[in-house]
Coordinates of C-alpha atoms in Angstrom, one line a residue:
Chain Q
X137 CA 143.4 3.4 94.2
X138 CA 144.7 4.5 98.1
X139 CA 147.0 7.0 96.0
X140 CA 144.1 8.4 94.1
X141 CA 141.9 8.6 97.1
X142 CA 144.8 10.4 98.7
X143 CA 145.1 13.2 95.7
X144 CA 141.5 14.0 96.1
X145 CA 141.3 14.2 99.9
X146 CA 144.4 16.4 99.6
X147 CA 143.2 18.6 96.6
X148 CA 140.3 19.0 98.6
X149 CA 141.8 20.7 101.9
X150 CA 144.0 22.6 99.9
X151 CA 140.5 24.1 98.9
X152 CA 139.4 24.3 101.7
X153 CA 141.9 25.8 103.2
X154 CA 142.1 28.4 100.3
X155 CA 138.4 29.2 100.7
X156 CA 138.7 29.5 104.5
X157 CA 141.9 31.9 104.2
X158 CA 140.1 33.9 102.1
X159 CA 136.6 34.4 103.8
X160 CA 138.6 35.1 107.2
X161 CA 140.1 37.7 104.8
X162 CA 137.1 38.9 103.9
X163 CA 135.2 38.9 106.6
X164 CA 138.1 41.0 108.6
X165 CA 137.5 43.2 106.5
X166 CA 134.0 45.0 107.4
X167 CA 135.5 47.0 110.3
X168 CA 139.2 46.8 109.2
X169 CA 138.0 48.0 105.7
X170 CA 136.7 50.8 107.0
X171 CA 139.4 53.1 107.0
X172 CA 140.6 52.0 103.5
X173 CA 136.8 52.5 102.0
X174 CA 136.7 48.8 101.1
X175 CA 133.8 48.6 103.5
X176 CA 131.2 51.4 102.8
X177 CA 129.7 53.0 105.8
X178 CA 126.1 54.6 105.1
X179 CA 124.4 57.7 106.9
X180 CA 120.9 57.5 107.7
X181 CA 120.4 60.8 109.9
X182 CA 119.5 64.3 108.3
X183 CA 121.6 66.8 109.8
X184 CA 119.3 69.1 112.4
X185 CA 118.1 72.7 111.9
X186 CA 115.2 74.3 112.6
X187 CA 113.5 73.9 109.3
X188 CA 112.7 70.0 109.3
X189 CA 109.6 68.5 109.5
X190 CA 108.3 68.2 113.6
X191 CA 105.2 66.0 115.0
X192 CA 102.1 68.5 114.4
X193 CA 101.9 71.1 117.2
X194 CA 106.0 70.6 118.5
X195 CA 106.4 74.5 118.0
X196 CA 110.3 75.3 118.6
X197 CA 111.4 72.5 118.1
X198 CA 115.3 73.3 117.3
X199 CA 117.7 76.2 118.3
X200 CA 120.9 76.9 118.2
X201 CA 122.5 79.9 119.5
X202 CA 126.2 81.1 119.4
X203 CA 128.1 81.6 122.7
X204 CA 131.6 81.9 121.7
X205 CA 132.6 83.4 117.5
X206 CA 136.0 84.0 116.1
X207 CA 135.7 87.9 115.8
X208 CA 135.1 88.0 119.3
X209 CA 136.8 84.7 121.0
X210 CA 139.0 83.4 118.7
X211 CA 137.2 80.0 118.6
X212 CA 133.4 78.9 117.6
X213 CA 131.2 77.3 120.1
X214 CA 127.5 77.1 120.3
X215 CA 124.4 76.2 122.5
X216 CA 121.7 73.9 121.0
X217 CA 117.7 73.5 122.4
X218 CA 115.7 70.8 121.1
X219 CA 113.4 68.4 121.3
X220 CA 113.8 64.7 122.4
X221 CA 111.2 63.3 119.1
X222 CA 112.3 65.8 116.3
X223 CA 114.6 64.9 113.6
X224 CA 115.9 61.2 113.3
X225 CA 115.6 60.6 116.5
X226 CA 115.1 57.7 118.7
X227 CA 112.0 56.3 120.9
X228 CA 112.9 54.9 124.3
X229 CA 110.9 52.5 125.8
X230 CA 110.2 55.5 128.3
X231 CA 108.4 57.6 126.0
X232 CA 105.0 55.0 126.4
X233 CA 105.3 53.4 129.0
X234 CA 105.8 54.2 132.7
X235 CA 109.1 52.2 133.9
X236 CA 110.5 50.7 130.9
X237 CA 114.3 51.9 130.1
X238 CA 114.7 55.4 129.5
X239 CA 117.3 56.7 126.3
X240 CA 120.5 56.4 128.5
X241 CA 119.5 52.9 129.9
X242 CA 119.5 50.7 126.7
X243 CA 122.0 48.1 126.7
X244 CA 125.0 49.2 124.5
X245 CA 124.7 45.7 123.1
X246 CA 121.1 46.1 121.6
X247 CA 122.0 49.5 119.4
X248 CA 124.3 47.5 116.7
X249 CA 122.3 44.9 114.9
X250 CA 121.7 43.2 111.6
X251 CA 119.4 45.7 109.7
X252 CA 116.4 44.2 108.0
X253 CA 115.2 46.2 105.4
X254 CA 111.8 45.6 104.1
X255 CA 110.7 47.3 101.2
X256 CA 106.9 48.3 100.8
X257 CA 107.4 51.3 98.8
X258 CA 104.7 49.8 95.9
X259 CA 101.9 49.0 98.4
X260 CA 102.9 52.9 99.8
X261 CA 103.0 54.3 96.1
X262 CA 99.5 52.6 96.2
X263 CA 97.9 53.4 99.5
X264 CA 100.0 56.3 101.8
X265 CA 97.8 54.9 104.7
X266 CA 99.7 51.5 103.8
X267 CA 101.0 49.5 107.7
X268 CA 104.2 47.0 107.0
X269 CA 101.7 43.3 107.7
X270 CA 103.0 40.6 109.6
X271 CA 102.8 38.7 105.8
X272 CA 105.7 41.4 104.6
X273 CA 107.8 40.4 107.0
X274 CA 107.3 36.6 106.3
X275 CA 107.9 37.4 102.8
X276 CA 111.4 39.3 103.6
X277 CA 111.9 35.9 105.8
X278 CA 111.2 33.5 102.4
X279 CA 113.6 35.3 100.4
X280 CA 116.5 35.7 103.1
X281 CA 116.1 33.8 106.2
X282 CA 114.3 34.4 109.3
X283 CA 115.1 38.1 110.6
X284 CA 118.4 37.7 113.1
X285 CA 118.2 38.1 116.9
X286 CA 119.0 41.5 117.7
X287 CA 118.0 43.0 114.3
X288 CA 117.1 46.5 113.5
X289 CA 113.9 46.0 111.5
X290 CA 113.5 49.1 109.0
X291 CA 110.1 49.7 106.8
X292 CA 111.4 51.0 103.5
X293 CA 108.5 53.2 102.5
X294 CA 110.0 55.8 100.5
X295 CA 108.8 58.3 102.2
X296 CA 111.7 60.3 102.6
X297 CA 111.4 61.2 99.2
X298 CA 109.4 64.3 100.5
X299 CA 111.7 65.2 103.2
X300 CA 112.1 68.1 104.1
X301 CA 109.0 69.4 102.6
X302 CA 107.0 69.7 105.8
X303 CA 103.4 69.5 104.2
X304 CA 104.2 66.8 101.7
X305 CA 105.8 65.0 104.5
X306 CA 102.5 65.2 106.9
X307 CA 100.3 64.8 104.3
X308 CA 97.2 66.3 106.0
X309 CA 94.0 66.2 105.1
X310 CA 91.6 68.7 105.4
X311 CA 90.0 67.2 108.6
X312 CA 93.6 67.5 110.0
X313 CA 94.2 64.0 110.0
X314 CA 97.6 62.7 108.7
X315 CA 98.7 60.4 105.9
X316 CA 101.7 58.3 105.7
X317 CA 102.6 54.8 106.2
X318 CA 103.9 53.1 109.4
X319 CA 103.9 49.6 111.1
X320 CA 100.7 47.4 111.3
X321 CA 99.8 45.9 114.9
X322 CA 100.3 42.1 113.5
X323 CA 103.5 42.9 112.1
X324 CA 104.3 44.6 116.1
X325 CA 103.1 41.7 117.9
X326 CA 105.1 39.1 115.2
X327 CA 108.2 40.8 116.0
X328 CA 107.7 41.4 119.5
X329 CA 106.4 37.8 120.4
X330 CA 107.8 35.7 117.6
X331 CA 110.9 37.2 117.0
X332 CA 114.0 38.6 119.0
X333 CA 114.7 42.1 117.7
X334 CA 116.1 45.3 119.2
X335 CA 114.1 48.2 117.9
X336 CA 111.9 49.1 114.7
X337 CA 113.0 51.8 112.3
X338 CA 111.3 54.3 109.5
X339 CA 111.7 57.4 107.6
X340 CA 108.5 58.6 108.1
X341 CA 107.5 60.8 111.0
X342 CA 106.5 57.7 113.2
X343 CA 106.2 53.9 113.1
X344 CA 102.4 54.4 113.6
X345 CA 100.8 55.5 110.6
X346 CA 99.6 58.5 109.8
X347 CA 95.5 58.5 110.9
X348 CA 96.8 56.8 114.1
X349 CA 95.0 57.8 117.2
X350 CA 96.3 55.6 120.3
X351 CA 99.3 55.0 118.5
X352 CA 99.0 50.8 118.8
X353 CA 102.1 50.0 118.0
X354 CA 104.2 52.6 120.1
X355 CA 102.0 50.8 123.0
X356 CA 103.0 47.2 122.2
X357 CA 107.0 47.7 120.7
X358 CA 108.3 50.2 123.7
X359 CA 105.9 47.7 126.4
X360 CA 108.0 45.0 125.0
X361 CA 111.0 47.1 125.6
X362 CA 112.2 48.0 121.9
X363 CA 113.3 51.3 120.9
X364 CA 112.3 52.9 117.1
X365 CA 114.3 54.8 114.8
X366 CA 112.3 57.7 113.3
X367 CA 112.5 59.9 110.3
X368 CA 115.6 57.6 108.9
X369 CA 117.4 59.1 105.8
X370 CA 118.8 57.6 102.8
X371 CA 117.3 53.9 103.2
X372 CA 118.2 53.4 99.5
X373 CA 121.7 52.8 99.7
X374 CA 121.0 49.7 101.9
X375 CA 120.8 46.3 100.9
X376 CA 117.8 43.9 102.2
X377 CA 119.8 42.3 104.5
X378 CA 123.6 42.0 105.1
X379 CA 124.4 46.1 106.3
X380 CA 124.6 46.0 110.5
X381 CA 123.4 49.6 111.8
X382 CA 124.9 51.3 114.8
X383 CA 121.8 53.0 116.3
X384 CA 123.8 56.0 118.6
X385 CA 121.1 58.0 120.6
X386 CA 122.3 61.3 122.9
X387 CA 122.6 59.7 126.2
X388 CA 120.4 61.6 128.3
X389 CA 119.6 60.9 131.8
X390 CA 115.7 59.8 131.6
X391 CA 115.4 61.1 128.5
X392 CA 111.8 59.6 126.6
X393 CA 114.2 59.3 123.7
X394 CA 116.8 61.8 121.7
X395 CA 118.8 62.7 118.6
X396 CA 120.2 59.6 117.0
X397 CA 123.1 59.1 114.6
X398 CA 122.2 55.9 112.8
X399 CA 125.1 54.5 110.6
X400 CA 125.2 51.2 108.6
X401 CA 128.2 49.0 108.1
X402 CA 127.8 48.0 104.7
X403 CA 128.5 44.0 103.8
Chain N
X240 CA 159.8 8.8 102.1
X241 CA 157.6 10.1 99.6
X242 CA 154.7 8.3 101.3
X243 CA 156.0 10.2 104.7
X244 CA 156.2 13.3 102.7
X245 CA 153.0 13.6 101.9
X246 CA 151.7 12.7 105.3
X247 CA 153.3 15.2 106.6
X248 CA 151.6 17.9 103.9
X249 CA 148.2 16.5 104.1
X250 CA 148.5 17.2 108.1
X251 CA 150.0 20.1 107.8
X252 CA 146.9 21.3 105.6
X253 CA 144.7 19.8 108.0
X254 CA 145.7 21.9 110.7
X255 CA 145.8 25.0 108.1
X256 CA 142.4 24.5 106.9
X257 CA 141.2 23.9 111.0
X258 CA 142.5 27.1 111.8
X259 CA 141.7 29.1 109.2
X260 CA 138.0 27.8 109.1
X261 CA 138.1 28.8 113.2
X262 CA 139.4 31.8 112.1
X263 CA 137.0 33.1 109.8
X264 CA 134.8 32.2 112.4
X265 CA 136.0 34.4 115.3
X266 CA 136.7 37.5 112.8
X267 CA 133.1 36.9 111.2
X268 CA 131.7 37.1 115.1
X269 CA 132.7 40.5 116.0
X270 CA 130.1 42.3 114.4
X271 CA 127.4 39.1 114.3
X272 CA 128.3 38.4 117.9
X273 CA 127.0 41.4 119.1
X274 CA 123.1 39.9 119.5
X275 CA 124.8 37.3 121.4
X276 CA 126.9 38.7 123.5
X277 CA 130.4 37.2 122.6
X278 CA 131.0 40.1 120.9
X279 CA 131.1 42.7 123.6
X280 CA 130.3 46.1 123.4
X281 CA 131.9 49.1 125.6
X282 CA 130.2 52.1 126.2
X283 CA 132.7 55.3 126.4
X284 CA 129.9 57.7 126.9
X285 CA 128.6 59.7 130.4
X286 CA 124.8 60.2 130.9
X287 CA 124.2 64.1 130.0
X288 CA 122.6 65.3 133.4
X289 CA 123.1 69.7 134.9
X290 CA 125.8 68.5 137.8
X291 CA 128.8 67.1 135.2
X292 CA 132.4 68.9 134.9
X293 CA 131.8 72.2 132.5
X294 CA 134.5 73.8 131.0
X295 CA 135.1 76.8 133.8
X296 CA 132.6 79.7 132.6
X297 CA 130.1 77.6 131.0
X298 CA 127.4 78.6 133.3
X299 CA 124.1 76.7 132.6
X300 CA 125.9 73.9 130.3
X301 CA 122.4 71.7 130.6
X302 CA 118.4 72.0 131.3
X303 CA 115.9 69.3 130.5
X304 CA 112.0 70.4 130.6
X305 CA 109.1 68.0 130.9
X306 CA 107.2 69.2 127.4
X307 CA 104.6 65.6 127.9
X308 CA 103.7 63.5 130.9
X309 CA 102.3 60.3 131.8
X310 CA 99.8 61.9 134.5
X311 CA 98.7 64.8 131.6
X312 CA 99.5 64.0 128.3
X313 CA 99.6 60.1 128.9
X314 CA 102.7 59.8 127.6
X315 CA 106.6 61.1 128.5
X316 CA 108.5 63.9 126.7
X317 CA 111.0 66.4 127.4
X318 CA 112.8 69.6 125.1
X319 CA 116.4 69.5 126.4
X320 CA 119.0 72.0 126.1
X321 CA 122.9 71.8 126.2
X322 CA 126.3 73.0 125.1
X323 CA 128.4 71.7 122.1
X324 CA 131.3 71.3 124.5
X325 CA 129.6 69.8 127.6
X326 CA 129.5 66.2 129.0
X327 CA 131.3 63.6 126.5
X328 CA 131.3 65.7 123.6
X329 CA 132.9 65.8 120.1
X330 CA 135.3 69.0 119.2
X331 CA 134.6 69.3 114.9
X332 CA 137.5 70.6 112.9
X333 CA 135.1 73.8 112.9
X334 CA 135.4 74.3 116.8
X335 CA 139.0 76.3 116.3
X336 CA 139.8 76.7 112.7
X337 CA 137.4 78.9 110.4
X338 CA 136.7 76.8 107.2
X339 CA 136.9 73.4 108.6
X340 CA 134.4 70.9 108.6
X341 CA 131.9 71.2 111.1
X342 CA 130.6 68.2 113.2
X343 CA 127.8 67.2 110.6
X344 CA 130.5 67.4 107.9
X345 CA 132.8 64.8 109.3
X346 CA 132.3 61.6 107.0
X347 CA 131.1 58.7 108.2
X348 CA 134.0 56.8 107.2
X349 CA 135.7 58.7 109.7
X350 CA 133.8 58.2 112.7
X351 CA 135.2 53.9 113.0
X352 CA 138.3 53.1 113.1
X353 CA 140.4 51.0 115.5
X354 CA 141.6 52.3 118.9
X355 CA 144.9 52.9 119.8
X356 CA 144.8 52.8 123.6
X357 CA 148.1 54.5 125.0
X358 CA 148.1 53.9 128.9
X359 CA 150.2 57.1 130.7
X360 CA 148.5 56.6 133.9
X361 CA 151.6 56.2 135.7
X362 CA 153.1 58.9 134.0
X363 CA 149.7 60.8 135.2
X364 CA 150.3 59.9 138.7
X365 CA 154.0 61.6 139.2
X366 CA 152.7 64.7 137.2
X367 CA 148.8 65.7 136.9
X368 CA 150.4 67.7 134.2
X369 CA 151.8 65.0 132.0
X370 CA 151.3 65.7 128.3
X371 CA 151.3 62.2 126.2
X372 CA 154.6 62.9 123.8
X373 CA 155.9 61.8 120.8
X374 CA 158.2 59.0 122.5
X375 CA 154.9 57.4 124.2
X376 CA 153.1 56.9 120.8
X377 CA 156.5 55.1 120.0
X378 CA 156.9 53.2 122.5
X379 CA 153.1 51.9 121.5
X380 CA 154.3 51.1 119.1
X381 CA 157.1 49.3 119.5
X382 CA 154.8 47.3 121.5
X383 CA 151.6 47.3 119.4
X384 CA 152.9 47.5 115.7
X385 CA 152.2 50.9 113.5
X386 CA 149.4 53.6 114.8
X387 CA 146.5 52.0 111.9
X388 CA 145.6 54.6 109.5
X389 CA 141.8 55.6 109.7
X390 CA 142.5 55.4 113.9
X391 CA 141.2 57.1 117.0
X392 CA 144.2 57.5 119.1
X393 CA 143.0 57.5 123.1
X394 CA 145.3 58.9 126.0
X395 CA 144.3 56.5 129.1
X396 CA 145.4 59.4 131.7
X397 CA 143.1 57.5 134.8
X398 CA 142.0 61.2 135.4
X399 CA 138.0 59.6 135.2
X400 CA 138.3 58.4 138.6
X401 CA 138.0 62.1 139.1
X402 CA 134.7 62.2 137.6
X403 CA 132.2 63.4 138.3
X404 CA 133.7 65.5 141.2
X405 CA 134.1 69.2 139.8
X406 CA 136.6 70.2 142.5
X407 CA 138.8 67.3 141.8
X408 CA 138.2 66.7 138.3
X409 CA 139.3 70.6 137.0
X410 CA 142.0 70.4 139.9
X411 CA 142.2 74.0 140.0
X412 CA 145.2 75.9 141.8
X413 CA 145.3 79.2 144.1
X414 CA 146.2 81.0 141.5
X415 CA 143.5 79.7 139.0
X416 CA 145.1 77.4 136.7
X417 CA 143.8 73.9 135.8
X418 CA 145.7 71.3 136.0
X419 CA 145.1 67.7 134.4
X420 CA 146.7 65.8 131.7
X421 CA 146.6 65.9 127.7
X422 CA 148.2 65.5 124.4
X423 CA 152.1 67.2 124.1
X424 CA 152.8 69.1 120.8
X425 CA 155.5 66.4 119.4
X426 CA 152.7 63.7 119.8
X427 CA 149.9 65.9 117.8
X428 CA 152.6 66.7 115.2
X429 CA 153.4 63.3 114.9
X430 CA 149.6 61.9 114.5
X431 CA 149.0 64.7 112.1
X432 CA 152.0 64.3 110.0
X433 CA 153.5 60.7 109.9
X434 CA 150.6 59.1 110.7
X435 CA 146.9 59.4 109.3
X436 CA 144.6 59.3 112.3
X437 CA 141.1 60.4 112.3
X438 CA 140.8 61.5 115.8
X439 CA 142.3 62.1 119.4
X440 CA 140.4 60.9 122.8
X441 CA 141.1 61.8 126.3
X442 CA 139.3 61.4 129.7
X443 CA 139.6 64.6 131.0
X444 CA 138.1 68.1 130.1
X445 CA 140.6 68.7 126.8
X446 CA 142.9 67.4 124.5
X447 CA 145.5 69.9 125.5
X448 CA 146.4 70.0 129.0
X449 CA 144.9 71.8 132.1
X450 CA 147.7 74.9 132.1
X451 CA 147.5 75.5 128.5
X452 CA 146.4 79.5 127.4
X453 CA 146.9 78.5 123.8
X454 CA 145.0 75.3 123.2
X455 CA 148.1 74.6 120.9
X456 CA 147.2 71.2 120.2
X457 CA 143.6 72.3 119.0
X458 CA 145.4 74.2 116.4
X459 CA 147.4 71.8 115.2
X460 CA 144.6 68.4 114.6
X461 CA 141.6 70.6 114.2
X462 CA 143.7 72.1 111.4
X463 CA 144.7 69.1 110.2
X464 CA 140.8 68.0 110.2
X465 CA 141.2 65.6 113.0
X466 CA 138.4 65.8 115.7
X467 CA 138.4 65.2 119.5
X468 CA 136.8 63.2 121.8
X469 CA 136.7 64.8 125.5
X470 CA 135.4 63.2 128.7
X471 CA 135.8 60.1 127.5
X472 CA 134.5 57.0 130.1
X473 CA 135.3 53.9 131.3
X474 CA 138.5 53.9 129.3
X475 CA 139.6 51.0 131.6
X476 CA 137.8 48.2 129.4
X477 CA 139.7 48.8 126.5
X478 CA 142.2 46.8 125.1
X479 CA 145.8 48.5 124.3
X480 CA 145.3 47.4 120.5
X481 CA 142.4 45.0 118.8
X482 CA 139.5 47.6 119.4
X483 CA 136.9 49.3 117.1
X484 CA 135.7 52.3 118.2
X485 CA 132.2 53.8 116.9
X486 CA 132.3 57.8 117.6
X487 CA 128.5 59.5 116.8
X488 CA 128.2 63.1 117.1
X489 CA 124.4 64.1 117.4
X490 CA 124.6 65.9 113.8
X491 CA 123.9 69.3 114.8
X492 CA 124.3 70.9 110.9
X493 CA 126.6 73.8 111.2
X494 CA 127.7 73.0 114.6
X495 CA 131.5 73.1 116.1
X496 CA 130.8 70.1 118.0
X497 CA 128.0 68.3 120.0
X498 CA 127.5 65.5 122.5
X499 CA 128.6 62.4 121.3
X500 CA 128.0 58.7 121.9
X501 CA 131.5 56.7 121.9
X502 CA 130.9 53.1 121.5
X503 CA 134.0 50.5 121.7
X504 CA 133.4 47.1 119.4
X505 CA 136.1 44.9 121.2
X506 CA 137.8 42.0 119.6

């Protein structure tokens, strides 16, 4: 009886011991599988020129100019103007509100975090005026958990379908007014007083939706001192959860925000 | 004896499963430890301001201008304009070698990989001209173990103590001639032929040293498709080995290079 006890207790660590072999293994490898390809790293920044879609009324957004060519110097080298909000680009906590952290002062720490990806691209096929609820984002947390400390929280809203097709992608009306999806104000306040997350992200041209006038949730994310992530490319390849994203922003002194390179570390 | 025997086993997997369970732990917290903090995160990256160390010549290198403000607009924004090559900044194959990838072609994959620290400070110290050779990357890894493929390979020269004092940092002669430290010719052959590296980085002004005319070692990675990391800070809290190093080029399309934000994952 004692001998059979024994087998089992044994068989069992040596199962253990597999498993936990294994998942150390596997684990390693997200960064360390990098290099190899096992771990797929995803791109969610459009490459800048002056032809993308800017905020209405940003004229000149983007130049670049040459100052060095090979005919002439041997080498290629070039000057670059633009704008701190055009292209995927980042919001500092700056660009709202009057002594909150500008693009350079961000804590290193608080750009790589677990991206949530909420998907609300039927409500958005449905209503382009659609905001990501507070009730989306308790239905993300049903099906995987409750959204990680630190986390990147990303409204999938499929919007960058119509990128760069500047009038598609404002969607005016005749009135002037704007038409594309963003965050709603109960969904900003859950994740700014419920919830511990870094920043908000979107691949439209602003986390406030379209119509917005006072831009709500810009006043109540950057007050609380997160960042957003705007006009995000390629949301498709990630998963719901699992992917962490490297949120990279030019680090300008005082800067209201800048060019960011978002990756994500696939699981 | 049997009986002993397979005490023995049964603690020996005890302590196997123990450790590898703990294992999988510690590995699985260097990306999920980052919200927490026991993952730390290093940032390698200089605030972009006008008064940094240009390259000699590049006259207005940088210019921010207020385009919104609290007092006006009610809220903060600024157009900013800089050189490719200024502050920390990435060199793209593109930079010297016609046909090369420029910085928004550089794959993701590419841009994380594991830093391999190489400490010539004392070297640095007898000669401001040292150039890291061939034998150094060696003797790293004699030390270390094999140069990982997919890695960023950093010269620690000490030379950002210098920073950001102009004078001190260029440490130009009477007669006009830089001087500061960099890569040899041996040690770029060696990284672009024997070993499959993804990228050099220095903290000073260029991967090749102060006196050189023909940027020789420019020639030789950007050729190979390797790209640089220049001005590179806070070197100093990096490990010699264990590291992961996030390098994110703003992703100017077309571009030769472009400022870059150098993150360092440690273990």
């Amino acid at each position: 009886m004692r001998r059979w006890l024994a087998l089992i207790v044994f068989l069992a660590l040596v199962v253990v011991a597999v498993y936990a072999a294994w998942s150390a293994r596997s684990v390693a490898d997200r960064l360390a599988g990098v290099a190899s390809g096992r771990t797929q790293v995803v791109d969610l920044t459009y490459a800048l020129n002056d032809r993308l879609p800017a905020w209405p009324g940003d004229e000149h957004p983007f130049e670049a100019t040459a100052k060095a060519t090979f005919e002439k110097e041997g080498y290629f080298s070039r000057g670059y103007y633009l704008l701190e909000h055009y292209g995927t680009h980042m919001d500092a906590p700056a660009h709202f509100v009057q002594g909150q952290a500008t693009v350079d002062q961000i804590a290193p720490q608080r750009l790589i975090g677990s991206a949530v990806v909420v998907d609300i691209q039927e409500k958005v096929a449905a209503d382009g005026d659609y905001r990501l609820t507070r009730r989306d984002l308790q239905a993300w947390e049903r099906q995987w958990g409750r959204i990680p400390d630190g986390a990147i929280v990303l409204a999938r809203t499929g919007w960058a379908a119509r990128w760069p097709d500047v009038a598609r992608y404002r969607n005016t009306d005749q009135a002037g007014v704007m038409h594309f999806p963003g965050f709603g104000v109960d969904a900003a306040e859950f994740l700014t007083k419920e919830r511990k997350v870094s920043g908000l992200g979107i691949d439209t041209l602003s986390v406030d939706y379209g119509p917005s006038k006072n831009f709500e949730v810009h006043r109540i994310t950057l007050a609380a001192g997160l960042y957003h992530l705007e006009n995000l490319a390629s949301m498709e390849r990630l998963p719901a959860k699992g992917a962490y994203l490297v949120a990279a922003p030019i680090k300008l002194e005082g800067g209201s925000g800048g060019a960011v390179r978002v990756m994500a570390i696939l699981p």
